[in-house]
Coordinates of C-alpha atoms in Angstrom, one line a residue:
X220 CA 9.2 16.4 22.2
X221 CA 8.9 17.8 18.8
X222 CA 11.2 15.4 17.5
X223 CA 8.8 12.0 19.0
X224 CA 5.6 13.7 17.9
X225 CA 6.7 14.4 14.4
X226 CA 8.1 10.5 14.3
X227 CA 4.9 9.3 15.4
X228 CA 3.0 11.3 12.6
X229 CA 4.9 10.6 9.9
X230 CA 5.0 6.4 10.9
X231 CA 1.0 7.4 11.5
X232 CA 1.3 8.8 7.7
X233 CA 2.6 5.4 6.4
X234 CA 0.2 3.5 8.5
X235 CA -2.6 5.2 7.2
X236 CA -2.2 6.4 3.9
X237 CA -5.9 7.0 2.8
X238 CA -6.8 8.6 6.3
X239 CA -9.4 11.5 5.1
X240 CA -12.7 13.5 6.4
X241 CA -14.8 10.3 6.7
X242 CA -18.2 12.6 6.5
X243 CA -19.4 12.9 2.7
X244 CA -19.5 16.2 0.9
X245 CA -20.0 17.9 -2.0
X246 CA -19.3 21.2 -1.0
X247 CA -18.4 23.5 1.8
X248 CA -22.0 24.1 2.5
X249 CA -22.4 20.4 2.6
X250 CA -19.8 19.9 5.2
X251 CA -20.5 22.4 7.2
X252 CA -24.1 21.2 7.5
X253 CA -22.8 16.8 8.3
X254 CA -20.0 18.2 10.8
X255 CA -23.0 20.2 12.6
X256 CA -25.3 16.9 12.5
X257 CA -22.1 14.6 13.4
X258 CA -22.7 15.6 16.7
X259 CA -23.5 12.7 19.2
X260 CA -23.7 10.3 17.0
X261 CA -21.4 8.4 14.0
X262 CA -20.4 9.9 10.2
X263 CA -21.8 6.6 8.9
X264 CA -25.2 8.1 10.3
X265 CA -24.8 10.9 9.1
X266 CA -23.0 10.0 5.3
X267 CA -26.8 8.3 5.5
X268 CA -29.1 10.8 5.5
X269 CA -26.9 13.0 3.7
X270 CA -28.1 12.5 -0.1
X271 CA -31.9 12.8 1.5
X272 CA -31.3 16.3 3.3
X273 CA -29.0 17.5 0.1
X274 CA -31.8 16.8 -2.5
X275 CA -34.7 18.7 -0.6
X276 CA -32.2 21.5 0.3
X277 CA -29.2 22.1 -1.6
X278 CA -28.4 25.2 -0.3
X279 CA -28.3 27.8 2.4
X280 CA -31.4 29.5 1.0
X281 CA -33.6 26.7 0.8
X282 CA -32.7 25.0 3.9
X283 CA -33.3 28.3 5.5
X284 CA -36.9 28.0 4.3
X285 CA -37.5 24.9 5.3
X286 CA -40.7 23.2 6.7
X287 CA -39.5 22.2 10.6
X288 CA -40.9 19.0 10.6
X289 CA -39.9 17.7 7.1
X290 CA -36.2 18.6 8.2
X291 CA -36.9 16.9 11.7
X292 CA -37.9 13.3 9.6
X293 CA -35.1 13.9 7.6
X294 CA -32.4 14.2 10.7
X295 CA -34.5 12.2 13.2
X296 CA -32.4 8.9 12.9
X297 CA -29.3 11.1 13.8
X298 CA -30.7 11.7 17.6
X299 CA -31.7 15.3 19.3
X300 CA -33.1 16.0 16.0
X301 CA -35.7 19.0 17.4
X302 CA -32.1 21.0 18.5
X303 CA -30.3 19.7 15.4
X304 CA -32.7 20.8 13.1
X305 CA -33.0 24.6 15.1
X306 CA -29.0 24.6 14.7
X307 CA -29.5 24.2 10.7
X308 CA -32.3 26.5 10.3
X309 CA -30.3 29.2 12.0
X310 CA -27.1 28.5 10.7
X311 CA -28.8 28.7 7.4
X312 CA -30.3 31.8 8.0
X313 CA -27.5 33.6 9.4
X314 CA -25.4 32.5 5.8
X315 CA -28.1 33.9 4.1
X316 CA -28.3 36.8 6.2
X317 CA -24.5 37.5 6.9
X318 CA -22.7 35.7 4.3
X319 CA -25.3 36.0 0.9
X320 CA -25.6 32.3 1.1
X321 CA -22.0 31.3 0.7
X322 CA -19.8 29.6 3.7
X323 CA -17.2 32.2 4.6
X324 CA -13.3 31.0 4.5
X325 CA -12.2 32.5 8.0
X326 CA -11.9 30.8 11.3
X327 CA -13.8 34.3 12.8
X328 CA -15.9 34.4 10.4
X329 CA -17.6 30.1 10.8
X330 CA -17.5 30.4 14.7
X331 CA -19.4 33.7 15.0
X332 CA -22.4 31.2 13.1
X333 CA -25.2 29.8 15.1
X334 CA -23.9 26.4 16.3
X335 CA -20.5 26.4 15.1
X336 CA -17.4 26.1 17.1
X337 CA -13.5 26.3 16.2
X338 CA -13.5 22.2 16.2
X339 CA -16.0 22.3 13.0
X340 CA -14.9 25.5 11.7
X341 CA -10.9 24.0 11.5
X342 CA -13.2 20.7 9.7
X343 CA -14.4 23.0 6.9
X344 CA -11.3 25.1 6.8
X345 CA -9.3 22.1 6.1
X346 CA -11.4 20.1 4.0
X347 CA -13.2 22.7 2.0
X348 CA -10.9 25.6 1.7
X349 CA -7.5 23.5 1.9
X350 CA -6.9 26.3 5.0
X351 CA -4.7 24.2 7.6
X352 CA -6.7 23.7 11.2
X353 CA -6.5 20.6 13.5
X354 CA -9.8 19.5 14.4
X355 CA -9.7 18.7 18.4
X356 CA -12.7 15.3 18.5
X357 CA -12.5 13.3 21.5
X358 CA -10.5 11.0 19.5
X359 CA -7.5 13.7 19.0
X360 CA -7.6 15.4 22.2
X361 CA -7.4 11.9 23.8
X362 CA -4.5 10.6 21.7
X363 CA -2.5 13.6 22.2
X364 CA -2.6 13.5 26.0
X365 CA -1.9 9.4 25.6
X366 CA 1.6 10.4 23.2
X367 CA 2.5 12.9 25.8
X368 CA 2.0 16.1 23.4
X369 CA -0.1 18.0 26.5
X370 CA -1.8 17.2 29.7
X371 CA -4.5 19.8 28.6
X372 CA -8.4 18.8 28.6
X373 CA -9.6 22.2 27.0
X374 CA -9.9 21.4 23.1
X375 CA -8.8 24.7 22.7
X376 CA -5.7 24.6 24.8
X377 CA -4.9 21.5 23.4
X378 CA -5.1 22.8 19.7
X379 CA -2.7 25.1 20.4
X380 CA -0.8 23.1 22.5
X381 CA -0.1 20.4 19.4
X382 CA 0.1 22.9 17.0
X383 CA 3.2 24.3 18.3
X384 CA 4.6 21.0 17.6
X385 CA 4.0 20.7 14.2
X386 CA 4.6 22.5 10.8
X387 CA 1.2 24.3 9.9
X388 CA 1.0 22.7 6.6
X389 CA 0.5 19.3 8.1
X390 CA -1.9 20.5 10.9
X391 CA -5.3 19.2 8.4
X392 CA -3.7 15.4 7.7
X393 CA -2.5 15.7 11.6
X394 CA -5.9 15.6 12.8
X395 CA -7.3 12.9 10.0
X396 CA -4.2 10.0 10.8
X397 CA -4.7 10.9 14.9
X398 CA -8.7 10.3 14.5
X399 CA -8.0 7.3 12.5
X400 CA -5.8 5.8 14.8
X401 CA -8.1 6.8 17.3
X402 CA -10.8 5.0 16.1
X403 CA -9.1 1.5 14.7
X404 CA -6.5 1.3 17.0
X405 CA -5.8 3.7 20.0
X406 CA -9.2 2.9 21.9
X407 CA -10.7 4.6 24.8
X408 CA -10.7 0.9 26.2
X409 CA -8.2 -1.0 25.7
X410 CA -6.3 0.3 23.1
X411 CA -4.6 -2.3 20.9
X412 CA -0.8 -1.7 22.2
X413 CA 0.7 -4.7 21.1
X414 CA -0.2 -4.0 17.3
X415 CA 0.2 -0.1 17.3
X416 CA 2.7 1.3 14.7
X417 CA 4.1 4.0 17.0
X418 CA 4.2 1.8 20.4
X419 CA 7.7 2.4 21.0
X420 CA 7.3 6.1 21.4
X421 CA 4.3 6.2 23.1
X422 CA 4.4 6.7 27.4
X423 CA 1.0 4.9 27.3
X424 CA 2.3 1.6 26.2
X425 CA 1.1 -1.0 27.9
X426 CA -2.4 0.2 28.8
X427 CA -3.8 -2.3 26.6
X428 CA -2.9 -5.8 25.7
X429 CA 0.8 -5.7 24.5
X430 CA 0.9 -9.2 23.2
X431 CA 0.4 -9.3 19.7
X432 CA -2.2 -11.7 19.0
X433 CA -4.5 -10.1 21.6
X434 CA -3.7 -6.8 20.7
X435 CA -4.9 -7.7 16.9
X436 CA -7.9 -8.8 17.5
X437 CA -9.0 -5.4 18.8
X438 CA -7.5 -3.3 15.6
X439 CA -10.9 -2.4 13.4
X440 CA -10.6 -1.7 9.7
X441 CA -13.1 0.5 9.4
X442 CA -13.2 3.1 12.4
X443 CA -15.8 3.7 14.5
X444 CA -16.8 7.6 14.9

């Protein structure tokens, strides 16, 4: 088991050489803030809005004092933007209150914060503070079941699960090439089988189109979130 899953990551690492955090950021602040917003809807939405939101509130402080309904236009493309914008003002407030404005470095630490959970905390751990976490999206926790790693649904059993299998240095890239793959080739639907890189060690060959003409026309360049 170790063995496959470390071959399929490192022909995943080949196959994807500039797979990264596809949500824009500045700083950890800033990250922690899109990852928040990225829920239910795409990073390209979010990477959108991003330089508006940023240049009315740069930081925790002033996002904290923020006029409700100027932060509501500001998120309303992104959907549920009346609860998206309470998450922001609190989790604002509590960095303010709790952390003197700065986003704190420790996995207890980000999930005691209004809104946050261990999925964006191991996003800003990784990303921000180079701290190894594997972010557990719908994309990873699906893939992972599909290569056989765990049968487990709960992200947090699954985290655990694949990070048993893995060196914790590689955990952060781990989750980046596994959402990537996730979104250009290993699809919900019809996954594109016949033009996967890692086909031969996957159980779930076979659940999309093998042949390879059919299966290319379902690989995307540019991933969907």
């Amino acid at each position: 088991m170790v063995r496959r899953a470390r071959r399929i990551h490192r022909v995943l690492a080949e196959t994807y050489p500039d797979a990264h955090c596809e949500l824009g950021f500045e700083d950890p602040f800033q990250l922690l803030v899109v990852t928040v917003l990225s829920a239910q809807t795409t990073d390209k939405r979010v990477n959108a809005v991003r330089p508006t939101l940023f240049a009315a509130y740069p930081d925790p402080r002033a996002m904290a004092a923020a006029d409700r309904e100027t932060l509501e236009g500001i998120v309303g493309p992104l959907g549920f933007f009346r609860a998206k914008t309470e998450s922001l003002l609190k989790l604002s407030a509590a960095l303010v209150a709790d952390h003197d404005g700065q986003v704190p470095a420790r996995l207890e630490d980000l999930v005691k914060l209004p809104g946050v959970g261990r999925k964006t905390a191991n996003v800003v751990l990784g990303n921000a503070f180079d701290v190894p976490g594997i972010t557990v999206d719908t994309h990873f926790g699906r893939l992972a079941r599909r290569f056989g790693w765990t049968e487990e649904t709960d992200p947090v059993k699954v985290e655990h699960a694949v990070g048993a299998l893995f060196e914790k240095r590689d955990w952060t890239m781990l989750s980046h090439r596994l959402i990537w793959h996730g979104r250009r080739r290993c699809h919900a639907q019809k996954p594109a089988c016949g033009a996967c890189p890692v086909s031969r060690w996957c159980p779930a060959f076979g659940e999309g189109p093998v042949e390879p003409e059919a299966a290319a026309r379902l690989v995307r360049t540019e991933g969907r979130a």
